[in-house]
Tab-separated table of C-alpha atoms in Angstrom:
chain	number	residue	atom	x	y	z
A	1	UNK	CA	99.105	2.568	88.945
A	2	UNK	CA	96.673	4.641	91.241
A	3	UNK	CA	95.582	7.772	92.652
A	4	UNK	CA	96.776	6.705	95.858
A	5	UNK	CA	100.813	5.550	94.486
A	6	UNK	CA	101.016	8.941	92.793
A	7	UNK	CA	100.051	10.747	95.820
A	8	UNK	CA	102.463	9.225	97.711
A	9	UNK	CA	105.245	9.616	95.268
A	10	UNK	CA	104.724	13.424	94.695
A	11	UNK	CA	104.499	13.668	98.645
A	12	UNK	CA	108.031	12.109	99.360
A	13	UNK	CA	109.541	13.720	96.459
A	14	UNK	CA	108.453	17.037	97.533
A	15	UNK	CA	108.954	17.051	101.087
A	16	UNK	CA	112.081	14.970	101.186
A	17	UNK	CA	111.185	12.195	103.221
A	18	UNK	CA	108.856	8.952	103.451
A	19	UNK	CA	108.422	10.109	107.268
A	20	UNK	CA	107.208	13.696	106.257
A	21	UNK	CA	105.112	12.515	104.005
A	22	UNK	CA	103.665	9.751	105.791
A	23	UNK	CA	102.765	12.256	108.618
A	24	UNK	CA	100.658	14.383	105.915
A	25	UNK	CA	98.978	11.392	104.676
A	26	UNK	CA	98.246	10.154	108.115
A	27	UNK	CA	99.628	7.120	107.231
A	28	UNK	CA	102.092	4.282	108.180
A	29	UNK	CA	105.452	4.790	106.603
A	30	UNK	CA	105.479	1.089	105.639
A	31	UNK	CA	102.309	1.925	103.628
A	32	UNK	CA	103.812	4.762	102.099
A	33	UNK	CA	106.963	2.683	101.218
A	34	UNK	CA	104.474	-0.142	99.948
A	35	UNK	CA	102.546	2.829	97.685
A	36	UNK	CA	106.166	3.611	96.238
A	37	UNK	CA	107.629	0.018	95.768
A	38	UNK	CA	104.286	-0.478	93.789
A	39	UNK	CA	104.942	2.251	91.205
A	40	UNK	CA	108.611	1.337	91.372
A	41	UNK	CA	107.610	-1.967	89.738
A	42	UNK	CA	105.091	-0.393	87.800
A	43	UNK	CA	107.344	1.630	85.741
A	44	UNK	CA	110.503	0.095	86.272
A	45	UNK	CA	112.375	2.390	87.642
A	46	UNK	CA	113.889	3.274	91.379
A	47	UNK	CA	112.006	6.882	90.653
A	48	UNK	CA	113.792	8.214	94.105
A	49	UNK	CA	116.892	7.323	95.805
A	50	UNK	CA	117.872	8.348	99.520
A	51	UNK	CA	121.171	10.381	99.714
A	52	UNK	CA	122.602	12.310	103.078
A	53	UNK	CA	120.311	15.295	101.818
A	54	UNK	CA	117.336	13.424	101.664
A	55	UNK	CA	115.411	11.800	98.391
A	56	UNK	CA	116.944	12.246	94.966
A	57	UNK	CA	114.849	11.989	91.704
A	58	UNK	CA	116.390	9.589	88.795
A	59	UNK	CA	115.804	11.100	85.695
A	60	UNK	CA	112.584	8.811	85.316
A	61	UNK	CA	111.678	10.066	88.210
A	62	UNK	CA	112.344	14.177	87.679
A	63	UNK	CA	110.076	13.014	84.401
A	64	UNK	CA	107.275	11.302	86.321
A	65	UNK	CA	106.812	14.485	88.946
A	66	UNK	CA	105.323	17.215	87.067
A	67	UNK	CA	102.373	14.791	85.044
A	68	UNK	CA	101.300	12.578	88.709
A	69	UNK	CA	101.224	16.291	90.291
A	70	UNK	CA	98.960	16.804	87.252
A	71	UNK	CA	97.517	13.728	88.065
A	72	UNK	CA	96.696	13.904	91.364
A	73	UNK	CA	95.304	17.365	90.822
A	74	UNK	CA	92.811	15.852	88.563
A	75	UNK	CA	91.734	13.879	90.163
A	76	UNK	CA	90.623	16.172	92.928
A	77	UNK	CA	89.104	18.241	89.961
A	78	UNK	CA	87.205	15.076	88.773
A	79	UNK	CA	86.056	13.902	92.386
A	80	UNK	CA	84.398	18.374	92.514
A	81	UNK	CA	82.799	17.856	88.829
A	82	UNK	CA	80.897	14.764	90.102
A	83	UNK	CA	79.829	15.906	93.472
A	84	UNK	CA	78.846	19.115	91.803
A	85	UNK	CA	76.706	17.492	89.509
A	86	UNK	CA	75.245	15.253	92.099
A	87	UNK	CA	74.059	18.466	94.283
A	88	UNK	CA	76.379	17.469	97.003
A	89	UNK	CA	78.039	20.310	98.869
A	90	UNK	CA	81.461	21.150	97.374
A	91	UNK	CA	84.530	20.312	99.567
A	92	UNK	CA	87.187	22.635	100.995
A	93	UNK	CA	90.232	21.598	102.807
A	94	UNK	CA	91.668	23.998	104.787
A	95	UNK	CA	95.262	23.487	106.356
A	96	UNK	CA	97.188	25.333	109.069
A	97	UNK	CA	99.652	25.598	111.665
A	98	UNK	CA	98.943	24.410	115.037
A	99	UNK	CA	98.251	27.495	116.747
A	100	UNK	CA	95.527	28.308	113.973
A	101	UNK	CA	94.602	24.521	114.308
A	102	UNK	CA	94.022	24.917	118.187
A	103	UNK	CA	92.126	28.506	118.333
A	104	UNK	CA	90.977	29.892	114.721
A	105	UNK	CA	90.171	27.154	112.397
A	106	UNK	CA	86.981	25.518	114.048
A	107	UNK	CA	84.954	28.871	114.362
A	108	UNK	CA	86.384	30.387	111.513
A	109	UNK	CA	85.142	27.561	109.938
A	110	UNK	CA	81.752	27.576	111.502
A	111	UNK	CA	81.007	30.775	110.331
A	112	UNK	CA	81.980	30.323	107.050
A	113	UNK	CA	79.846	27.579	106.414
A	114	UNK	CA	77.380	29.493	107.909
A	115	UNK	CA	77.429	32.225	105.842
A	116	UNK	CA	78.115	29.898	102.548
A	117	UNK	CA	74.521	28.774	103.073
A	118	UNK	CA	76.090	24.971	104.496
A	119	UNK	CA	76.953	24.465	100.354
A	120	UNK	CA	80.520	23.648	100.839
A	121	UNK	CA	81.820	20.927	103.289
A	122	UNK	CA	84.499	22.396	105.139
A	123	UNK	CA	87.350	21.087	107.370
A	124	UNK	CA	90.741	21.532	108.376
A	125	UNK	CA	93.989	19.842	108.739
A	126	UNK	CA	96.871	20.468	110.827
A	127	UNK	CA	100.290	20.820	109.326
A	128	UNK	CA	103.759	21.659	109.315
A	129	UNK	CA	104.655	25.425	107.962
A	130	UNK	CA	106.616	23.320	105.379
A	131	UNK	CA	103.979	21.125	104.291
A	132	UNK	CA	101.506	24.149	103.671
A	133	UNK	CA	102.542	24.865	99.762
A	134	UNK	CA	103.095	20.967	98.820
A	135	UNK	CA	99.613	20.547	100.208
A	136	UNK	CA	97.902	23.706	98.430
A	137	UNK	CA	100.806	23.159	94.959
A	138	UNK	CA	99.525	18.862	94.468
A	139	UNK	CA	95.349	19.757	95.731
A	140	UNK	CA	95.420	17.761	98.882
A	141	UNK	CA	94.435	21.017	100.127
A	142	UNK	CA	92.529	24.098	98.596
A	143	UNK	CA	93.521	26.760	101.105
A	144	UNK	CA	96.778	26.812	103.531
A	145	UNK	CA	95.965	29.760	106.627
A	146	UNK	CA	99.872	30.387	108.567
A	147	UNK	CA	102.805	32.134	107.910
A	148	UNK	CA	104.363	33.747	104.769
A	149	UNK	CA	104.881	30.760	102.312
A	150	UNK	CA	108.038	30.956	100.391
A	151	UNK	CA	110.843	28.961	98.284
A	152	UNK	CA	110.751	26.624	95.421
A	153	UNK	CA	107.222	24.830	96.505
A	154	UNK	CA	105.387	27.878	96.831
A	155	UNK	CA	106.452	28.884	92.999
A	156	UNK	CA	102.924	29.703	91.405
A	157	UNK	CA	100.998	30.132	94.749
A	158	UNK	CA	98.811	32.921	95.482
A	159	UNK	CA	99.694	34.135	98.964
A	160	UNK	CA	98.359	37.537	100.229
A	161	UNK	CA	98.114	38.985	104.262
A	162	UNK	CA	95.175	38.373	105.820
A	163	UNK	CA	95.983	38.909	109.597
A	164	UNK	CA	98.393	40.984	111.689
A	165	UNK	CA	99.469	40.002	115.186
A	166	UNK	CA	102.325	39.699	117.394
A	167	UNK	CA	104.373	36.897	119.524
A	168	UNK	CA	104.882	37.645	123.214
A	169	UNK	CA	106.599	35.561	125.971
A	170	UNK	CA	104.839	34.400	128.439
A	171	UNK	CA	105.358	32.524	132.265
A	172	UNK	CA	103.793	32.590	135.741
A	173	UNK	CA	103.095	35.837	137.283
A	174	UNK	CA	105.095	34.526	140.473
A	175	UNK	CA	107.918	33.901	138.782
A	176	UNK	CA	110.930	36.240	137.886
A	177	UNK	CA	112.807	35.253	134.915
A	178	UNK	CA	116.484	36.730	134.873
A	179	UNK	CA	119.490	36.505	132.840
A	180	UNK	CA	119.539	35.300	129.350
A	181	UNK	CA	116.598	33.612	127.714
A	182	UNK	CA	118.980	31.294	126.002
A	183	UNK	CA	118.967	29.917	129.682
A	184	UNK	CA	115.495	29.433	129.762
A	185	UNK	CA	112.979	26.352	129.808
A	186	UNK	CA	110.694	26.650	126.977
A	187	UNK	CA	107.307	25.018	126.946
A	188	UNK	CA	106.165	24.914	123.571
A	189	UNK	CA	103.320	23.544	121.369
A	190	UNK	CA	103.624	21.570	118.430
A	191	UNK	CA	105.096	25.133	116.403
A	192	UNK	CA	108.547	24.895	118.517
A	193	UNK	CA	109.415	21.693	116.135
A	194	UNK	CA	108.330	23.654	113.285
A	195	UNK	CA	111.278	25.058	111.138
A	196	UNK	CA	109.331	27.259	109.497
A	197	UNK	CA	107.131	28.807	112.389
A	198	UNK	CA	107.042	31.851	114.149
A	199	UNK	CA	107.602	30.169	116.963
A	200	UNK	CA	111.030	28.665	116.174
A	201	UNK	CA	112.090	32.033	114.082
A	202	UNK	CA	111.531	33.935	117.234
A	203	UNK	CA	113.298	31.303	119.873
A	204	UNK	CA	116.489	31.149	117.233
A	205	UNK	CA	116.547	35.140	117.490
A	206	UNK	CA	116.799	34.920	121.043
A	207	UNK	CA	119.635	32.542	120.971
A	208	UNK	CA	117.681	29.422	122.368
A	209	UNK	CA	119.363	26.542	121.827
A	210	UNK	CA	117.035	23.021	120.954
A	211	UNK	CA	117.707	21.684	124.335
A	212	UNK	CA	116.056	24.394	126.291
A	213	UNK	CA	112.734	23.691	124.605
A	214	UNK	CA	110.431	20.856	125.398
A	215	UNK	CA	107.428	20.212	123.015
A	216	UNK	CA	103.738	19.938	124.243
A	217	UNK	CA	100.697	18.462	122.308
A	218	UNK	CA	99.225	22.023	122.221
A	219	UNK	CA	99.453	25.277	123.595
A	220	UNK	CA	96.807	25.397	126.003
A	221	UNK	CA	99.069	22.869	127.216
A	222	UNK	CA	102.028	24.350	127.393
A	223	UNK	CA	100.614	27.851	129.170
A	224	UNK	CA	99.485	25.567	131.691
A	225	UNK	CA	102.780	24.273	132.157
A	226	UNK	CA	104.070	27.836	132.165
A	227	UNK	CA	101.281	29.240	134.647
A	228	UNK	CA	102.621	26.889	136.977
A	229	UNK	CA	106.037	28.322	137.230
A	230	UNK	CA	107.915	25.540	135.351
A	231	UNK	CA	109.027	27.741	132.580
A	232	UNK	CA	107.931	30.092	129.894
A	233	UNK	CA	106.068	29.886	126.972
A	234	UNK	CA	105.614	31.822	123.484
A	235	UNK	CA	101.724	32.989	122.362
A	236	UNK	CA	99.806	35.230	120.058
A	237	UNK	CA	99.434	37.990	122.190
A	238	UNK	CA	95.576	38.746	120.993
A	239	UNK	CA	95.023	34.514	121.771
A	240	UNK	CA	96.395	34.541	125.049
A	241	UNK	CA	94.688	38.053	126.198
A	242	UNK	CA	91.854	35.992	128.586
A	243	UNK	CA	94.619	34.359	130.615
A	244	UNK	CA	96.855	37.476	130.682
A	245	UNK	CA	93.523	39.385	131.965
A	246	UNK	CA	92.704	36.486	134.812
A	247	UNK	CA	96.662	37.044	135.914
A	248	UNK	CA	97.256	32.983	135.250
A	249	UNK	CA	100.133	34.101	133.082
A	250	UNK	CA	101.898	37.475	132.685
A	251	UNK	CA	103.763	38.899	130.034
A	252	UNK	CA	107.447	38.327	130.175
A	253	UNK	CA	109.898	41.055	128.708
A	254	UNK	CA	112.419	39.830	126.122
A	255	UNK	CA	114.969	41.709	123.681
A	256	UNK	CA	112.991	40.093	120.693
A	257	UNK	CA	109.304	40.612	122.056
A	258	UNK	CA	106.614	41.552	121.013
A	259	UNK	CA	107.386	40.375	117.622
A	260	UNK	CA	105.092	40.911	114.978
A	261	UNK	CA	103.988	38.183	112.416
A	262	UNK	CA	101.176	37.805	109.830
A	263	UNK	CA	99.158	35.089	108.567
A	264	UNK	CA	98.938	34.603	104.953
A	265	UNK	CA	96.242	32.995	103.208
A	266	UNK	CA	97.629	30.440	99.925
A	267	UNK	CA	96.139	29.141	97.508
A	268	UNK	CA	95.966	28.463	94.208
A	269	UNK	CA	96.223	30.887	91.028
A	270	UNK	CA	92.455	32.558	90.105
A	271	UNK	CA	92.726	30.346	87.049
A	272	UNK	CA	93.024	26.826	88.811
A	273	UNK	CA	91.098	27.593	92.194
A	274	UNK	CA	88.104	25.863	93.123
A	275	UNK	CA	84.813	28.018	93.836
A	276	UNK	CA	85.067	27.013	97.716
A	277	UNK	CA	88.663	28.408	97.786
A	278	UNK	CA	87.631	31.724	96.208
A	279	UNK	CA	84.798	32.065	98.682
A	280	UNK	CA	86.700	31.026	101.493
A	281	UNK	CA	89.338	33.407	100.503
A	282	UNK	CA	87.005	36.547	100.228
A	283	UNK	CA	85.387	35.674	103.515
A	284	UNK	CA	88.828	36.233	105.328
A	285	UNK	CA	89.031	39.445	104.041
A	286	UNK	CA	85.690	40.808	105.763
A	287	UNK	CA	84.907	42.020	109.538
A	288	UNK	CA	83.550	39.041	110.758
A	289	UNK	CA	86.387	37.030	109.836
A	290	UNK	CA	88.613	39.549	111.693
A	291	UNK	CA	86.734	38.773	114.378
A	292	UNK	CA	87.124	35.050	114.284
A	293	UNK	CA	90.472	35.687	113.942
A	294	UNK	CA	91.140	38.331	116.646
A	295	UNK	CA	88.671	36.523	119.156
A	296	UNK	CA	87.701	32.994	118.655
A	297	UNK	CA	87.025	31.789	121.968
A	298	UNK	CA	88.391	30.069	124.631
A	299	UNK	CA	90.733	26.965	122.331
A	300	UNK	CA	90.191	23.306	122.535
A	301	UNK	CA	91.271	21.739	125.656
A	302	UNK	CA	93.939	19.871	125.982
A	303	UNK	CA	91.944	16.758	126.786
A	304	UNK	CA	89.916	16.715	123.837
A	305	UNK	CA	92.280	18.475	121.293
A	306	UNK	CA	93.509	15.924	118.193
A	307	UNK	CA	95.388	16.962	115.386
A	308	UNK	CA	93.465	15.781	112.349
A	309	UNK	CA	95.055	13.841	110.142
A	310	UNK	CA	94.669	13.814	106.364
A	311	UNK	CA	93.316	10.317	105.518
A	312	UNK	CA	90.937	10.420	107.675
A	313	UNK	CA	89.765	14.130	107.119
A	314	UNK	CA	90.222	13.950	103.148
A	315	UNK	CA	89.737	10.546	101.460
């Protein structure tokens, strides 16, 4: 039994799905499957079964859940001790939504290292809205930066505001957009297949239906695509302020716009965070991470933009 089998049975369990939690660990979902079948034999015991609903826990495997989240947890605590005591700069892994990913979490990074004296070894990974609390609740990742976090998974979290902002619609200042916006194309980044987004919360207000919305690989990309006159596209109003002022996109008037949101910074309770988390958690609170936040620069673009991936980012 390893590290590695618990992981990926605490993953699936909690997010319902070998796919799902494949995509957090990066992975294949034949190696996932393989990581499962292993502790399977291991223990003797199917551990999870797949209904209609998604993955069921046997009652082996509702007993095995709470100890390899334990588990897993300390063994993220036990891989901090030793690089502590080695002098090697503690780690913090930071995860958030893809509009965060795209714009905020690269310079707000940067100057948090900066400021932290380049003692903690920061980086970010990109994931779903759902995937934030499993991610911060089983220490694959010490700080989750995106929307409100709620429900079963986020039980025991500490979640507090950070960042105020609002969602506007935007499209091609040539272009007149009439009737209903349930009629509309959509051009979205990866947050319009996001159940849990802003994004989606604000489309499903306005009545659009899953058909009218086509997904891009980011939202630099997807602006474009609206700039040109194809369609329209949803942004963070303060984020998409430099194209708004060069007239490359104009806001477009809606019955649920502007609509205001606020990011949430999650982690762990005071008794069971890491140091890097508490630091990193403070630092959002002061001017010049409003700053970050509020102004971060000009995004990745869309030809060098990559979603990090877990394994690769945090093993």
């Amino acid at each position: 039994m390893t590290l590695g089998q618990l992981n990926a049975f605490v993953l699936v369990a909690r997010l319902g799905s070998v796919t799902d939690a494949a995509k957090a660990l990066g992975v294949s979902e034949p190696a996932v499957s393989q990581a499962l079948a292993a502790l399977r034999l291991h223990h003797g015991d199917k551990l999870l079964t797949k209904r209609a609903g998604g993955m069921t826990l046997t009652a082996g495997g509702s007993r095995l859940l709470p100890i390899a989240s334990q588990m897993v947890a300390l063994g993220a605590e036990a891989d901090a001790a030793v690089r502590q005591a080695n002098g090697v700069a503690a780690r913090l892994q930071l995860a958030v939504t893809s509009e965060i990913a795209e714009f905020v979490a690269n310079p707000l990074l940067e100057a948090f290292t900066r400021r932290s004296g380049n003692s903690i070894d920061a980086s970010a990974g990109l994931a779903r809205t759902t995937e934030l609390a499993v991610l911060v609740a089983n220490r694959l990742a010490d700080v989750a930066l995106g929307p409100e976090l709620t429900g079963d998974a986020a039980k025991g979290l500490d979640c507090v505001p950070v960042f105020r902002g609002s969602l506007v619609v935007v499209g091609s200042p040539n272009s007149r957009h009439q009737g209903s916006p349930a009629h509309w194309r959509w051009l979205l980044d990866p947050a319009g297949a996001d159940p849990g987004s802003d994004t989606l919360r604000l489309l499903r207000r306005l009545g659009v239906p899953d058909e009218g919305i086509q997904i891009f690989p980011n939202q630099t990309a997807a602006w474009s695509a609206a700039a040109s006159g194809v369609g329209v596209s949803v942004a963070l109003e303060h984020l998409v302020a430099p194209q708004l002022r060069r007239h490359e996109l104009a806001v477009v008037p809606t019955r649920g716009t502007p609509m205001s949101l606020c990011w949430h910074v999650t982690t762990l309770p005071t008794d069971r965070r890491s140091g890097a988390a508490n630091s990193l958690r403070h630092f959002l609170g002061t001017p010049a991470a409003m700053q970050v936040m509020r102004s971060p620069g000009s995004g990745v673009p869309p030809s060098r933009f990559r979603p990090p991936v877990y394994v690769t980012i945090w093993s």
